[in-house]
Every structure is written in C-alpha cells, then in structure tokens.
XYZ file of N, CA, C and O in Angstrom:
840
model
N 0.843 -1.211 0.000
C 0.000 0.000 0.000
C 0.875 1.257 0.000
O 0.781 2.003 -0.974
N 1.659 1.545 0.925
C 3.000 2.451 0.620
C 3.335 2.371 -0.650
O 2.995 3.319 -1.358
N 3.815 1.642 -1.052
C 4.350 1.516 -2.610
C 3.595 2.485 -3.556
O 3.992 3.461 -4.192
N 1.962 1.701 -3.407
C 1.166 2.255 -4.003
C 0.887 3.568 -4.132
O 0.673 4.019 -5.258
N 0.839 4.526 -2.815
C 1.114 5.851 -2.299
C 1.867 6.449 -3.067
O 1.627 7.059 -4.109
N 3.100 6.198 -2.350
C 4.417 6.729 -3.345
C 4.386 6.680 -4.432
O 5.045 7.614 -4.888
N 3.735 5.747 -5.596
C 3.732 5.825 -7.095
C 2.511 6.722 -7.898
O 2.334 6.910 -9.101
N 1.608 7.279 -6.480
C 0.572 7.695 -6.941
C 0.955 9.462 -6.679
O 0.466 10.479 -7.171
N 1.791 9.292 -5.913
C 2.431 10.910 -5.188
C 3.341 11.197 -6.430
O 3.420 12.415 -6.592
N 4.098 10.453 -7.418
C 4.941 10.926 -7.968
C 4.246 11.458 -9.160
O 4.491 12.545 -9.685
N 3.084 10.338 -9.662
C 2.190 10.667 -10.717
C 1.422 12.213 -10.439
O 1.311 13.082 -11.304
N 1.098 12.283 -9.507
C 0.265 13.379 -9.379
C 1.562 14.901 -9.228
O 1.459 15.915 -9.920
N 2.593 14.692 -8.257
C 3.967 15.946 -9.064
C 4.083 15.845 -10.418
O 4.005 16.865 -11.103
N 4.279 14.637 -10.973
C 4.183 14.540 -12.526
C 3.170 15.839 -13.531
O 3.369 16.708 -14.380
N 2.197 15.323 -12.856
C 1.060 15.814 -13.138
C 1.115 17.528 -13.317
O 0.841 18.253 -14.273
N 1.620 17.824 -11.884
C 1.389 18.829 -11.638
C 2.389 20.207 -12.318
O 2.179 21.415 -12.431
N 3.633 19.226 -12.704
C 4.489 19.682 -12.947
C 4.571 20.340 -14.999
O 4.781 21.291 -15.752
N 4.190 18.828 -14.884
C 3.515 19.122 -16.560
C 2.334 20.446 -16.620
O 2.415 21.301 -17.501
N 1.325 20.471 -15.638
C 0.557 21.664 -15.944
C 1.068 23.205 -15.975
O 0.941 24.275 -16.572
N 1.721 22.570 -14.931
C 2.622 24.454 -14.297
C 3.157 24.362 -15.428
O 2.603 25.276 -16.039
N 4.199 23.650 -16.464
C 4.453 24.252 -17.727
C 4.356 24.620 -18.652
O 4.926 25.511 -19.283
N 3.210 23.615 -18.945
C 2.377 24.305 -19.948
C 1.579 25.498 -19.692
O 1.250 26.238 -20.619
N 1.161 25.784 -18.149
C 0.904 27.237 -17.824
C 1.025 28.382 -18.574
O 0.349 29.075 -19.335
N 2.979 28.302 -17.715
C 3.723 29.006 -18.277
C 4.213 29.177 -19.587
O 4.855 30.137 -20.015
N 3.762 27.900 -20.339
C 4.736 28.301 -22.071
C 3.366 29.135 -22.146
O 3.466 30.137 -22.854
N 2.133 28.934 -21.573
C 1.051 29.604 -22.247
C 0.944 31.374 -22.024
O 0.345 32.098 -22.820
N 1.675 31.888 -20.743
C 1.802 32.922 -20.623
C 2.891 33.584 -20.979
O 2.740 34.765 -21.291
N 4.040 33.082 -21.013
C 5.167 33.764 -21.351
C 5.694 33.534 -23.393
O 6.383 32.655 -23.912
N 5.218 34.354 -23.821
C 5.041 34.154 -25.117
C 6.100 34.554 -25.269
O 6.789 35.041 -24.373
N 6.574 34.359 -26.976
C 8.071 35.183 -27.609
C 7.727 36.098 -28.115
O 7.490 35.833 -29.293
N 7.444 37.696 -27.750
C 7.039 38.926 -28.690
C 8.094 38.693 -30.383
O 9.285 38.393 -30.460
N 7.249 38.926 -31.368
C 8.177 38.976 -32.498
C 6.811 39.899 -33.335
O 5.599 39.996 -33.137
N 7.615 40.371 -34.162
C 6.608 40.872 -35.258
C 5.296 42.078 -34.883
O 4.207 42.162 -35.452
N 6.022 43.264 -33.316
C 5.084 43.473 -32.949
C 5.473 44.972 -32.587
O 6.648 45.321 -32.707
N 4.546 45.820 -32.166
C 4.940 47.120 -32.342
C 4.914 47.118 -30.421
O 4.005 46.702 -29.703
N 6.266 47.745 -29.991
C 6.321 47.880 -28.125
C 6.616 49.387 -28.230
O 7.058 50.127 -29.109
N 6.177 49.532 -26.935
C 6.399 51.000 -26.045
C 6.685 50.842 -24.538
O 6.081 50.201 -23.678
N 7.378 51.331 -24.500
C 8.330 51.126 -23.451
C 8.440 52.389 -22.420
O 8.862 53.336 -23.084
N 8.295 52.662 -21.477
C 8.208 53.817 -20.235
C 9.365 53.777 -19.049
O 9.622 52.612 -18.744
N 9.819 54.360 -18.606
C 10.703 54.066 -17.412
C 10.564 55.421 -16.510
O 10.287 56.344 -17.277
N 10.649 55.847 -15.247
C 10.867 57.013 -14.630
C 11.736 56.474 -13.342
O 11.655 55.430 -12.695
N 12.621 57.642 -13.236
C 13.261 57.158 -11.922
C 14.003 58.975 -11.756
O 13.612 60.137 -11.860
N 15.668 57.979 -11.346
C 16.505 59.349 -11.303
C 17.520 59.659 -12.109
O 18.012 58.705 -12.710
N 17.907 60.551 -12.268
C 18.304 61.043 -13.594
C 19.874 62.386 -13.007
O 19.912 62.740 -11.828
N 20.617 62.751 -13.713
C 21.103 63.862 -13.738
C 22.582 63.747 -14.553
O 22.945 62.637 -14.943
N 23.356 64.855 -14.775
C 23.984 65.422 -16.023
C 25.292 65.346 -15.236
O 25.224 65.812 -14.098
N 26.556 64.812 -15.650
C 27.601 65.407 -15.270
C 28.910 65.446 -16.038
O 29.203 64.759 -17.017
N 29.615 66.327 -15.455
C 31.198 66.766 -16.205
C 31.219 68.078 -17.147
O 30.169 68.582 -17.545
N 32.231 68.489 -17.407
C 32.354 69.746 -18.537
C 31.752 69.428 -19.308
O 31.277 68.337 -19.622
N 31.702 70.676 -19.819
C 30.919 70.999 -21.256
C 31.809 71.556 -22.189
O 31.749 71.193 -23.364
N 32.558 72.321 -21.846
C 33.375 73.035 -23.217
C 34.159 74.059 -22.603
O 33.702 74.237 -21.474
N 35.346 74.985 -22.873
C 36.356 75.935 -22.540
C 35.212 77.059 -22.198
O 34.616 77.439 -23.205
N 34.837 77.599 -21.098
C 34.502 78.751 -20.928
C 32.876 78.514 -20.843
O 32.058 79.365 -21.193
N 32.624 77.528 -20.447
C 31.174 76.817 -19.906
C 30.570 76.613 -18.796
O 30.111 75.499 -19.050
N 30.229 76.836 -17.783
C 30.005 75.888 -16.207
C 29.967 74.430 -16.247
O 30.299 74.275 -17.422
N 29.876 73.801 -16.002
C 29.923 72.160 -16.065
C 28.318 71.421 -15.631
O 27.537 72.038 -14.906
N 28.095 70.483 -16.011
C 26.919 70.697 -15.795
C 26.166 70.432 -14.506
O 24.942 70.418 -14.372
N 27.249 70.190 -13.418
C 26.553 70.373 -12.124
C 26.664 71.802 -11.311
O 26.613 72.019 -10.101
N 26.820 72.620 -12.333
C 26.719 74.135 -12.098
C 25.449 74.476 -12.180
O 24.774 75.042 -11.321
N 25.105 74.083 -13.341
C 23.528 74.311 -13.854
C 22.778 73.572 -13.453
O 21.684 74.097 -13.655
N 22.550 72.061 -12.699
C 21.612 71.188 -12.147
C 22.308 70.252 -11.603
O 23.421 69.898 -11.991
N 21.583 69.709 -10.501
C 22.414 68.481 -9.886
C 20.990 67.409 -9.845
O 20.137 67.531 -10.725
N 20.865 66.556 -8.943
C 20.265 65.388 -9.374
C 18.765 66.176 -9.632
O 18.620 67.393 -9.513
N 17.484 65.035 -10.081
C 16.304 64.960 -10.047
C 15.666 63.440 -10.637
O 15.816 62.249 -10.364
N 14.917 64.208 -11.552
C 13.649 63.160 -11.797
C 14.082 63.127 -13.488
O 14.330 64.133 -14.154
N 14.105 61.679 -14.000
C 13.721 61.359 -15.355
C 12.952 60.519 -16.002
O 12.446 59.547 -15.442
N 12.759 60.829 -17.391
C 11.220 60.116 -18.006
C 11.887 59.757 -18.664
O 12.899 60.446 -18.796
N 11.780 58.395 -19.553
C 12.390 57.851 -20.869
C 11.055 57.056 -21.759
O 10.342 56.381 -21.016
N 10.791 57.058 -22.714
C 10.097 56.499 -23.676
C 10.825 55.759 -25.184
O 11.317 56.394 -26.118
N 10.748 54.761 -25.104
C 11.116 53.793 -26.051
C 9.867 53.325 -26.877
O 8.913 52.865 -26.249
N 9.803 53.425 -28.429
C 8.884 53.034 -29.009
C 9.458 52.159 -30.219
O 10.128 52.892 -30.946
N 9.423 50.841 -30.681
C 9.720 50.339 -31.613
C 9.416 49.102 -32.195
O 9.061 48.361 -31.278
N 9.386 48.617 -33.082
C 8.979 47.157 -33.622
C 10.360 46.109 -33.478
O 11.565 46.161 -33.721
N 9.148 44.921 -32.799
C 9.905 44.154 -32.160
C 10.146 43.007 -34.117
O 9.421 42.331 -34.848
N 11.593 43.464 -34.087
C 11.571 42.774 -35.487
C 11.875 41.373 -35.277
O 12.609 40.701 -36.001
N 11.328 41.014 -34.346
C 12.415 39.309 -33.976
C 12.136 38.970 -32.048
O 11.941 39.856 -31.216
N 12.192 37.669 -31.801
C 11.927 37.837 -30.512
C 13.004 38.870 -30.108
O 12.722 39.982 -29.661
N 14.261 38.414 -30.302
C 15.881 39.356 -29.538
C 16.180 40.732 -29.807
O 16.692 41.645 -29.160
N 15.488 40.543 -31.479
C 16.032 42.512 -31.736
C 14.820 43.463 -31.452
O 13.676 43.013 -31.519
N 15.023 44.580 -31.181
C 13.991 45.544 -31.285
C 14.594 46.935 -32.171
O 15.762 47.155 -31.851
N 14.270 47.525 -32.794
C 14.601 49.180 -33.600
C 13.893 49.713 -33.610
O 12.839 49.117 -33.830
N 13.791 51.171 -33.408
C 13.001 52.226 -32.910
C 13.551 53.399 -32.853
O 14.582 53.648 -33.477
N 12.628 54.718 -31.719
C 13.216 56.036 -31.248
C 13.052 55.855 -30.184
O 12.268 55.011 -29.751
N 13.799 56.655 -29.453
C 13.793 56.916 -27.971
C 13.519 58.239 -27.325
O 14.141 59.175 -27.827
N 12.596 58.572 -26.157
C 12.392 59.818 -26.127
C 12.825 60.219 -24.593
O 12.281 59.449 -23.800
N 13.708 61.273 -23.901
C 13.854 61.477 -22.735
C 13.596 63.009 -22.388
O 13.708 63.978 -23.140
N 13.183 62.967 -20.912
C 13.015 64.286 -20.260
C 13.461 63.956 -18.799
O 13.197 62.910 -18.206
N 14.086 64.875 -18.375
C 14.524 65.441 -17.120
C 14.450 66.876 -16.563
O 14.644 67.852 -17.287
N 14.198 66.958 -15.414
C 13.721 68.118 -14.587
C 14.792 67.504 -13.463
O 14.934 66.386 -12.967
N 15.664 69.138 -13.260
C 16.976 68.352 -12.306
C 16.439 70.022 -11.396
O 15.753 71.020 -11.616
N 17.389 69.366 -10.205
C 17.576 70.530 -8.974
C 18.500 71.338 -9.596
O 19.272 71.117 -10.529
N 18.200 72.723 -8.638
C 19.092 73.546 -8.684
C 20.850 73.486 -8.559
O 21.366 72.748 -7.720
N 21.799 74.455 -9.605
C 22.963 73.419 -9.133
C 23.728 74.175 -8.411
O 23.329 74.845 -7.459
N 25.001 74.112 -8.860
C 26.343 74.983 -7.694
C 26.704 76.297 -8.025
O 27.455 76.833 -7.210
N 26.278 77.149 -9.274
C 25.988 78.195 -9.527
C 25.493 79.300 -8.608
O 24.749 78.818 -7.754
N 25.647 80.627 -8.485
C 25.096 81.083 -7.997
C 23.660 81.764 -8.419
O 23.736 82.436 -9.448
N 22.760 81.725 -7.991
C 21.321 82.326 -8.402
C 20.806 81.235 -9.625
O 19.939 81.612 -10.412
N 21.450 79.728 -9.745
C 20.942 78.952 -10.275
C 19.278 78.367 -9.797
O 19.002 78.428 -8.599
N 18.355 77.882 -10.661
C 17.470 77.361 -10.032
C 17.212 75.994 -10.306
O 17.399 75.080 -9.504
N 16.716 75.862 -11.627
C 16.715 74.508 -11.695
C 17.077 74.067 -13.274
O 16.926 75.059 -13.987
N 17.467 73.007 -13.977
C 17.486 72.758 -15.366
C 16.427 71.588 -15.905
O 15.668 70.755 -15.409
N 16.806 71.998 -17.108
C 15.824 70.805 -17.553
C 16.227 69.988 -19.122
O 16.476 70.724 -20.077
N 16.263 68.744 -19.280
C 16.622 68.269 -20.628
C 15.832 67.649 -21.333
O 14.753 67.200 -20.946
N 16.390 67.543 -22.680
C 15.244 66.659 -23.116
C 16.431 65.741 -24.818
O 17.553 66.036 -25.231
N 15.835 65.098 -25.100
C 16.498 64.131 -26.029
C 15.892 63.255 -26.610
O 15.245 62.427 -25.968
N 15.959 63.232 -27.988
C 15.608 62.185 -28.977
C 16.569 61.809 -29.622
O 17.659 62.378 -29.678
N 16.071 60.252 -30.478
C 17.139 59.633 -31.263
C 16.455 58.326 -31.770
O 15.229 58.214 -31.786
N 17.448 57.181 -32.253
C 17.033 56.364 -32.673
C 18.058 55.230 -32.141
O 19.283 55.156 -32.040
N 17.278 54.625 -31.933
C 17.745 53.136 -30.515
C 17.564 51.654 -30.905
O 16.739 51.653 -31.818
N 17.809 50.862 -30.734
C 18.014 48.995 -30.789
C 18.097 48.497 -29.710
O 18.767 48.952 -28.783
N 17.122 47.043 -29.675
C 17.326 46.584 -28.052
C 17.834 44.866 -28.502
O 17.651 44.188 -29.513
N 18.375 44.675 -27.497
C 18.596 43.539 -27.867
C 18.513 42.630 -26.730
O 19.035 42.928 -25.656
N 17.622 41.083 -26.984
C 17.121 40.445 -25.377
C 17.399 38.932 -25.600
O 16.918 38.107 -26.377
N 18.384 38.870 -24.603
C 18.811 37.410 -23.883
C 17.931 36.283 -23.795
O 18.261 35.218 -24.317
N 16.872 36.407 -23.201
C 16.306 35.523 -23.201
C 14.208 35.905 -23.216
O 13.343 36.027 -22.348
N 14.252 35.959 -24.707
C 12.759 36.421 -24.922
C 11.764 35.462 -24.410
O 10.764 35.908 -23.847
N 11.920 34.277 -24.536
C 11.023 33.216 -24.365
C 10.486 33.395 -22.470
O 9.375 33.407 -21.940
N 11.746 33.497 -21.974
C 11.586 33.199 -20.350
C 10.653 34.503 -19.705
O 10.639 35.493 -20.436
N 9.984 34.599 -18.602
C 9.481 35.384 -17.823
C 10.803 36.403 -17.095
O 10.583 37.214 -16.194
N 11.825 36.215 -17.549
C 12.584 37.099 -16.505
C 13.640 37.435 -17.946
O 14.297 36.498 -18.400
N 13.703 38.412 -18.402
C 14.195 38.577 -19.700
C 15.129 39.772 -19.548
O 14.492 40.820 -19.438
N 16.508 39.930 -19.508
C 17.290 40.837 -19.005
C 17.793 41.179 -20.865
O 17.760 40.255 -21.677
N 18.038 41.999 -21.099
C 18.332 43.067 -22.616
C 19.178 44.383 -22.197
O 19.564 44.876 -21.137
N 19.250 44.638 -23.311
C 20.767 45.992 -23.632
C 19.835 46.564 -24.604
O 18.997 45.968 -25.282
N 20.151 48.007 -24.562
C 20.235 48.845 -25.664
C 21.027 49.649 -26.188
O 21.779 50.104 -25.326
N 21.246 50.089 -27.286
C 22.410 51.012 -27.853
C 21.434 52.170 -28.516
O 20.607 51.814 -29.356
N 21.537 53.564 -28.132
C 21.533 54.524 -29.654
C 21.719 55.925 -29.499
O 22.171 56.312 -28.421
N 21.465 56.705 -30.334
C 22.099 57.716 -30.755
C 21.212 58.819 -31.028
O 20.119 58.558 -31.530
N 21.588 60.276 -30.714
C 20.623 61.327 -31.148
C 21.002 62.569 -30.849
O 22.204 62.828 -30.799
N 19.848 63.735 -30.551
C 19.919 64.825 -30.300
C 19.728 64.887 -28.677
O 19.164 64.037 -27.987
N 20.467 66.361 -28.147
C 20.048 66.363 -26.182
C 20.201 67.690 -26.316
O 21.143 68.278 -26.847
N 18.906 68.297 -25.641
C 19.339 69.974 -25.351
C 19.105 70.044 -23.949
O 18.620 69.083 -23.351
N 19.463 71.289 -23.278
C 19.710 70.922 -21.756
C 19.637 72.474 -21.768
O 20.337 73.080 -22.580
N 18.726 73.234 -20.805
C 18.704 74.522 -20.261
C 18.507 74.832 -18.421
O 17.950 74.212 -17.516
N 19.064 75.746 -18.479
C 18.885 76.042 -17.377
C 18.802 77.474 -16.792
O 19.511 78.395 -17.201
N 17.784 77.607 -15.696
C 17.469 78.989 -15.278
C 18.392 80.148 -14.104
O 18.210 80.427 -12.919
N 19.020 80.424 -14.739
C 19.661 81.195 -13.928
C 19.250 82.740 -13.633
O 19.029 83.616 -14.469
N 19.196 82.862 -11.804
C 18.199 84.623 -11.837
C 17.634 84.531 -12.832
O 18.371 85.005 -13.697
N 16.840 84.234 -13.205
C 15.664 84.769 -13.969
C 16.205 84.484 -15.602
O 15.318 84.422 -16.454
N 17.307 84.353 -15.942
C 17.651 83.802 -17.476
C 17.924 82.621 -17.757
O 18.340 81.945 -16.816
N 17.827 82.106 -18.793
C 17.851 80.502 -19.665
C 19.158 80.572 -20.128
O 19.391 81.483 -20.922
N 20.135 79.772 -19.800
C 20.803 79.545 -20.732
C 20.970 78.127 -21.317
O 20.873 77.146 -20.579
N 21.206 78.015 -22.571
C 21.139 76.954 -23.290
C 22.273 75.916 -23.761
O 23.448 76.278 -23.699
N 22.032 74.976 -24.107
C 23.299 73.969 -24.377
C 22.190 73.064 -25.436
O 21.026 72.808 -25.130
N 22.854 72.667 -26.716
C 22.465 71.570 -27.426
C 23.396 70.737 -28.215
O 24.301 71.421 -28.692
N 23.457 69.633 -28.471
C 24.242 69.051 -28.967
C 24.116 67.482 -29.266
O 22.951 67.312 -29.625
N 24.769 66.321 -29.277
C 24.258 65.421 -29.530
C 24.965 64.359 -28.401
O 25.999 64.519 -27.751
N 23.606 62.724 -28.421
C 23.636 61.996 -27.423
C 24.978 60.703 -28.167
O 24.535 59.792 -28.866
N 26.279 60.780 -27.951
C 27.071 59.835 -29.424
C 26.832 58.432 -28.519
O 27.395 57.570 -29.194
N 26.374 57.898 -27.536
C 26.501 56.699 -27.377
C 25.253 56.498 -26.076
O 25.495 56.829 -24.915
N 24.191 56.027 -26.424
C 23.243 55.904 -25.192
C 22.977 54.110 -24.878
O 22.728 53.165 -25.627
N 23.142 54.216 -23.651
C 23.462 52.367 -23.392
C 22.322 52.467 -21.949
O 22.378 52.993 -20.838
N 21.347 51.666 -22.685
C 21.159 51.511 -21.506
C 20.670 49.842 -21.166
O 20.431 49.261 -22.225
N 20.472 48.961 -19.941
C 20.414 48.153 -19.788
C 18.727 47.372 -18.535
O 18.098 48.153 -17.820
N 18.499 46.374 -18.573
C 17.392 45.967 -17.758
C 16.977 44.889 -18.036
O 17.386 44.232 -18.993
N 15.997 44.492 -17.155
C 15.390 43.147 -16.888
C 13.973 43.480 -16.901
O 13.438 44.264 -16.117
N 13.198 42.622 -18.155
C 11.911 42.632 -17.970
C 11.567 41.139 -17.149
O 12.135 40.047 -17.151
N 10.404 41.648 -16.488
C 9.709 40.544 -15.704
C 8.130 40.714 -16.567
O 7.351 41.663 -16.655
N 8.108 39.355 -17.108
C 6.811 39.125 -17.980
C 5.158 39.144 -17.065
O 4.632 38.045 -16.888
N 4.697 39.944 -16.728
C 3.483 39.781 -15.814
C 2.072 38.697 -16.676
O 1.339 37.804 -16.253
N 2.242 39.399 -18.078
C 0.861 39.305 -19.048
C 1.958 39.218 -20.389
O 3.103 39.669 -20.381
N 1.174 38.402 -21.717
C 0.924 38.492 -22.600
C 1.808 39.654 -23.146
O 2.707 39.594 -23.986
N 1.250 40.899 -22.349
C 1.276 41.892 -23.069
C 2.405 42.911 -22.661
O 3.218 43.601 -23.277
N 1.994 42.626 -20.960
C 3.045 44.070 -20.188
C 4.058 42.639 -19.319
O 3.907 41.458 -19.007
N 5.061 43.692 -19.240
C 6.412 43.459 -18.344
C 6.770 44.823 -17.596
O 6.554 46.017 -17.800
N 7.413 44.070 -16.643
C 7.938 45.507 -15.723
C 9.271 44.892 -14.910
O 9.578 43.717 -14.707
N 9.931 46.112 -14.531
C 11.483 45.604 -14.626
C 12.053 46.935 -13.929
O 11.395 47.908 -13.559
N 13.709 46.699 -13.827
C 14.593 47.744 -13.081
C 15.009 48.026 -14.631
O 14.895 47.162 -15.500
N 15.624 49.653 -14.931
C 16.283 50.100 -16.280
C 17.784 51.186 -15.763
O 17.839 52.221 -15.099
N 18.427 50.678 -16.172
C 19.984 51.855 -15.711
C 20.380 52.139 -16.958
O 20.182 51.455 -17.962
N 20.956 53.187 -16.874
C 21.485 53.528 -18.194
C 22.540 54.923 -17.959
O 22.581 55.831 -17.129
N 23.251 54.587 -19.027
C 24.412 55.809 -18.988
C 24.595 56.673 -20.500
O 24.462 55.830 -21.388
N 24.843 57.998 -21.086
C 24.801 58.596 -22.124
C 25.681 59.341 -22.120
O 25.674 60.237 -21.276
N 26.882 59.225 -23.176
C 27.946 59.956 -23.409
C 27.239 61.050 -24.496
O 26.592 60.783 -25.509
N 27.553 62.238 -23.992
C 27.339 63.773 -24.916
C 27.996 64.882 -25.166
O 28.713 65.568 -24.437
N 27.660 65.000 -26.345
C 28.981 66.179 -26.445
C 27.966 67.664 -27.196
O 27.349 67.721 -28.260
N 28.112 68.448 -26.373
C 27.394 69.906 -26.582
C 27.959 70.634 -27.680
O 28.994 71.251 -27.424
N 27.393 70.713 -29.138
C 27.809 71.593 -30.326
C 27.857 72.863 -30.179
O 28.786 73.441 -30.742
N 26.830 73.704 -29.346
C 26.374 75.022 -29.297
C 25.862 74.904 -28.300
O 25.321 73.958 -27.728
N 26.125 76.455 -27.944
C 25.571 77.652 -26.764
C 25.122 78.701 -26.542
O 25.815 79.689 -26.783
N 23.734 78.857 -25.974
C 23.244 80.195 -25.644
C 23.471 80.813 -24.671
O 22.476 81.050 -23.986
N 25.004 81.425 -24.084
C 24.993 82.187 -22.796
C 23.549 83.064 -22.620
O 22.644 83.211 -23.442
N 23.671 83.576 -21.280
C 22.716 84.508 -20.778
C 23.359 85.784 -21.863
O 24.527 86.039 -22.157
N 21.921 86.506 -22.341
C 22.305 87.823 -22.830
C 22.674 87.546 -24.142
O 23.180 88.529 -24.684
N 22.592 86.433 -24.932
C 23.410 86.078 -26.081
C 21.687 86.280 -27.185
O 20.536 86.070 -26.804
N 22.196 86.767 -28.627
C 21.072 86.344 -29.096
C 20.509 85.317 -29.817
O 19.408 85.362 -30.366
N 21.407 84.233 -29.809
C 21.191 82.878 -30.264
C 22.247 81.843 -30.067
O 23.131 82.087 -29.245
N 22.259 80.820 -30.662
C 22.838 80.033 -30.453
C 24.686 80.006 -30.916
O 24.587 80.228 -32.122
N 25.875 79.896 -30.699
C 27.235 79.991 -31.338
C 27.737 78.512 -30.901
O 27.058 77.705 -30.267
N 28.643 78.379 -31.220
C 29.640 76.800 -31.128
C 30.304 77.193 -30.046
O 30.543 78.360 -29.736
N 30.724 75.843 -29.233
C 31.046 75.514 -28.165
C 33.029 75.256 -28.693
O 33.250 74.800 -29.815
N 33.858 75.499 -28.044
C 35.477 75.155 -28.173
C 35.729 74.264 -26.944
O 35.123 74.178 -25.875
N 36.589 73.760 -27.328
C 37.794 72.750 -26.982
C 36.148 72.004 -26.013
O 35.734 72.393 -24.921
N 35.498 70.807 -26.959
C 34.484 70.643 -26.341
C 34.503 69.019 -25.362
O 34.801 67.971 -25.934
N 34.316 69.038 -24.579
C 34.575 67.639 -23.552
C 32.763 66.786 -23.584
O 31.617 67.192 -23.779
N 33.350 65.584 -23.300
C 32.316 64.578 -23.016
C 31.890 64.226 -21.813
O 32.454 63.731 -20.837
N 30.401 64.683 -22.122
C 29.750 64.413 -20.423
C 28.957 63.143 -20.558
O 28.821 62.506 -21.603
N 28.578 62.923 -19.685
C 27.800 62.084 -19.107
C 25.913 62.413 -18.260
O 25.497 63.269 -17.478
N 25.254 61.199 -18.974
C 23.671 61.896 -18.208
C 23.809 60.409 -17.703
O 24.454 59.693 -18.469
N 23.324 59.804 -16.556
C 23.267 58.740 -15.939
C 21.490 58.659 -15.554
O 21.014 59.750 -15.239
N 20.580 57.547 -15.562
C 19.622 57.470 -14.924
C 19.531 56.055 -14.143
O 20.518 55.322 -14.211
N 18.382 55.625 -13.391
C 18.037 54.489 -13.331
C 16.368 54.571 -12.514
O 15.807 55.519 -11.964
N 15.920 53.102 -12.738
C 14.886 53.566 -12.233
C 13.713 52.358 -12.799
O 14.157 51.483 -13.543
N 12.555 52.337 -12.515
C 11.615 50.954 -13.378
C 10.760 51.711 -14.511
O 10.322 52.858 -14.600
N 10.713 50.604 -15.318
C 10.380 50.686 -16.255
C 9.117 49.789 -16.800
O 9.079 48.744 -16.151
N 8.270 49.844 -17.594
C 7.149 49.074 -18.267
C 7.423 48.736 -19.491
O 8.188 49.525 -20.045
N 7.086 47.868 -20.104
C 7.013 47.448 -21.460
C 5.419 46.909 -22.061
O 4.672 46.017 -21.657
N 5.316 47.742 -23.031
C 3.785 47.141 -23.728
C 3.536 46.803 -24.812
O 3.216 47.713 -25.578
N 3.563 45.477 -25.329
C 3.617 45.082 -26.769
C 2.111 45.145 -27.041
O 1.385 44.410 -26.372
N 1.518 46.043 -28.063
C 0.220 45.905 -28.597
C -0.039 45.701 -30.155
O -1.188 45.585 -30.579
C-alpha cells in the first residue's frame, strides 16, 4: 500500500508539474513581429564639462527626476529598432542664483534580449541622437544643445501578461554639446575645446507590446 502511495504521489507531481508548464509556455510568449512601447521614470542627472569657458553641468543642475520612452517594432523575438524619447527636470545646481534645469532628447535606438522566451528577460540597448539641456539662472535661460554619441542603456523585464512586463532600467549617455546660448546672447554659437559628459539614470520601467 505504501508503494502504491508513493507511485501515486509521484504521478500526481508529474502531473502537476507538466501543468505548471504548460501554464507558463502559455503565458510567457516570444514577442516577435510586434509594435512595443516602453516607459521608465526614476533618477536622472547630467555630469562633467561641457566646453572651454562653460560651467559644467553640475553648475547648472544636480540630481532629479527622469522620463524615458522607447517606441519600436519588435523585429524578432531578440532585436527591437526604434526612437527613444527622454526628459529630465533636475535641482538647482552649484551656480550662484541657479534654479533649476531641464533636458530633453531624442534619437534612434536597438534593443537587444537574452532571453525572450523566459518570464525574466534581461536586454541591452544602444543609440544615438539629439540632447538639449537649459537652465534657469536669476531669472535667465541659458542653453546647451548638442548630440547623445553613445546611449546604453540596460534591464530586466519581468513578464506579468501576454502583453506588459515591468522591470529595473539603468542607463548611462555619453554627450557632447555643439552650441551655446549664454545669458544675454542672441542665439545660439559653437562651443570650443568641447569635452564629453555624461547623463546617468536608473529607475523601473514598463514594457507594452500591442
């Protein structure tokens, strides 16, 4: 009768084990062939020189809050290509009579994912674009624009649904500022002897394949 038990206990883990997987192949699908949008907010902020005769950019803002938007067709379970869209609203920085800055950035981005099939799906991205970055000083704007030459950022989706995932996103962006609007200036001029900064964020993120 034991015997019997035991052969009936293994059948029924058997059992059980087979369902839980087929569960799961049933929820955790391979996105391919599909249009995603992608959200993240966390923290965000700008650092290092900017150019000979510039403030740096924790003159003009030090940490805050950032938004990122990723939109693109998933051409394959692993690849994704698209644009990418960011905004930041940073604190006031080390300037005097500074208040607060603010950025913003577009471009065009690629993701690429380790393991599409599984519920826990960790991916990279690479891309490239435009970043303008202002900030209010006493009462004037001054400006910085230029371009994003290497945006990397990295994360782990966790598959909830079909449809949405949600996950941790870090990311780092090398930039280099073409032009500048000092205070009092009447438009934009080129930046000299120009250095590479850095915008760092991290923070969670959503994913929505529809």
């Amino acid at each position: 009768m034991q015997h019997n038990l035991m052969r009936s206990l293994k059948v029924l883990c058997a059992c059980l084990v087979s369902v839980g997987t087929a569960q799961a192949q049933e929820e955790v699908t391979t996105p391919s062939n599909t249009f995603e949008l992608s959200l993240a907010a966390g923290y965000g902020q700008g650092l290092g020189p900017v150019a000979s005769g510039v403030p740096t950019l924790q003159g003009f803002g030090k940490a805050g809050g950032s938004f990122t938007l990723n939109a693109g067709w998933r051409i394959s379970p692993r690849w994704e290509a698209g644009l990418y869209g960011e905004f930041g609203d940073f604190s006031s920085g080390n300037l005097a009579g500074s208040d607060h800055a603010l950025t913003a950035a577009a471009g065009l981005q690629g993701q690429f994912h380790l393991l599409p099939a599984a519920q826990l799906d960790p991916w990279v991205g690479l891309g490239a674009g435009w970043r303008g970055y202002w900030s209010r000083i006493n009462g004037n704007d001054y400006g910085l624009q230029g371009l994003d030459l290497v945006r990397l950022q990295a994360g782990v989706d966790y598959r909830l649904t079909r449809q949405l995932s949600v996950g941790p996103v870090a990311g780092i962006t090398l930039t280099g500022f073409l032009s500048h609007e000092p205070i009092g200036a009447s438009g934009y001029s080129d930046t000299h002897d120009r250095k590479v900064d850095t915008f760092v964020f991290a923070g969670i993120g959503g994913r929505f394949d529809l």
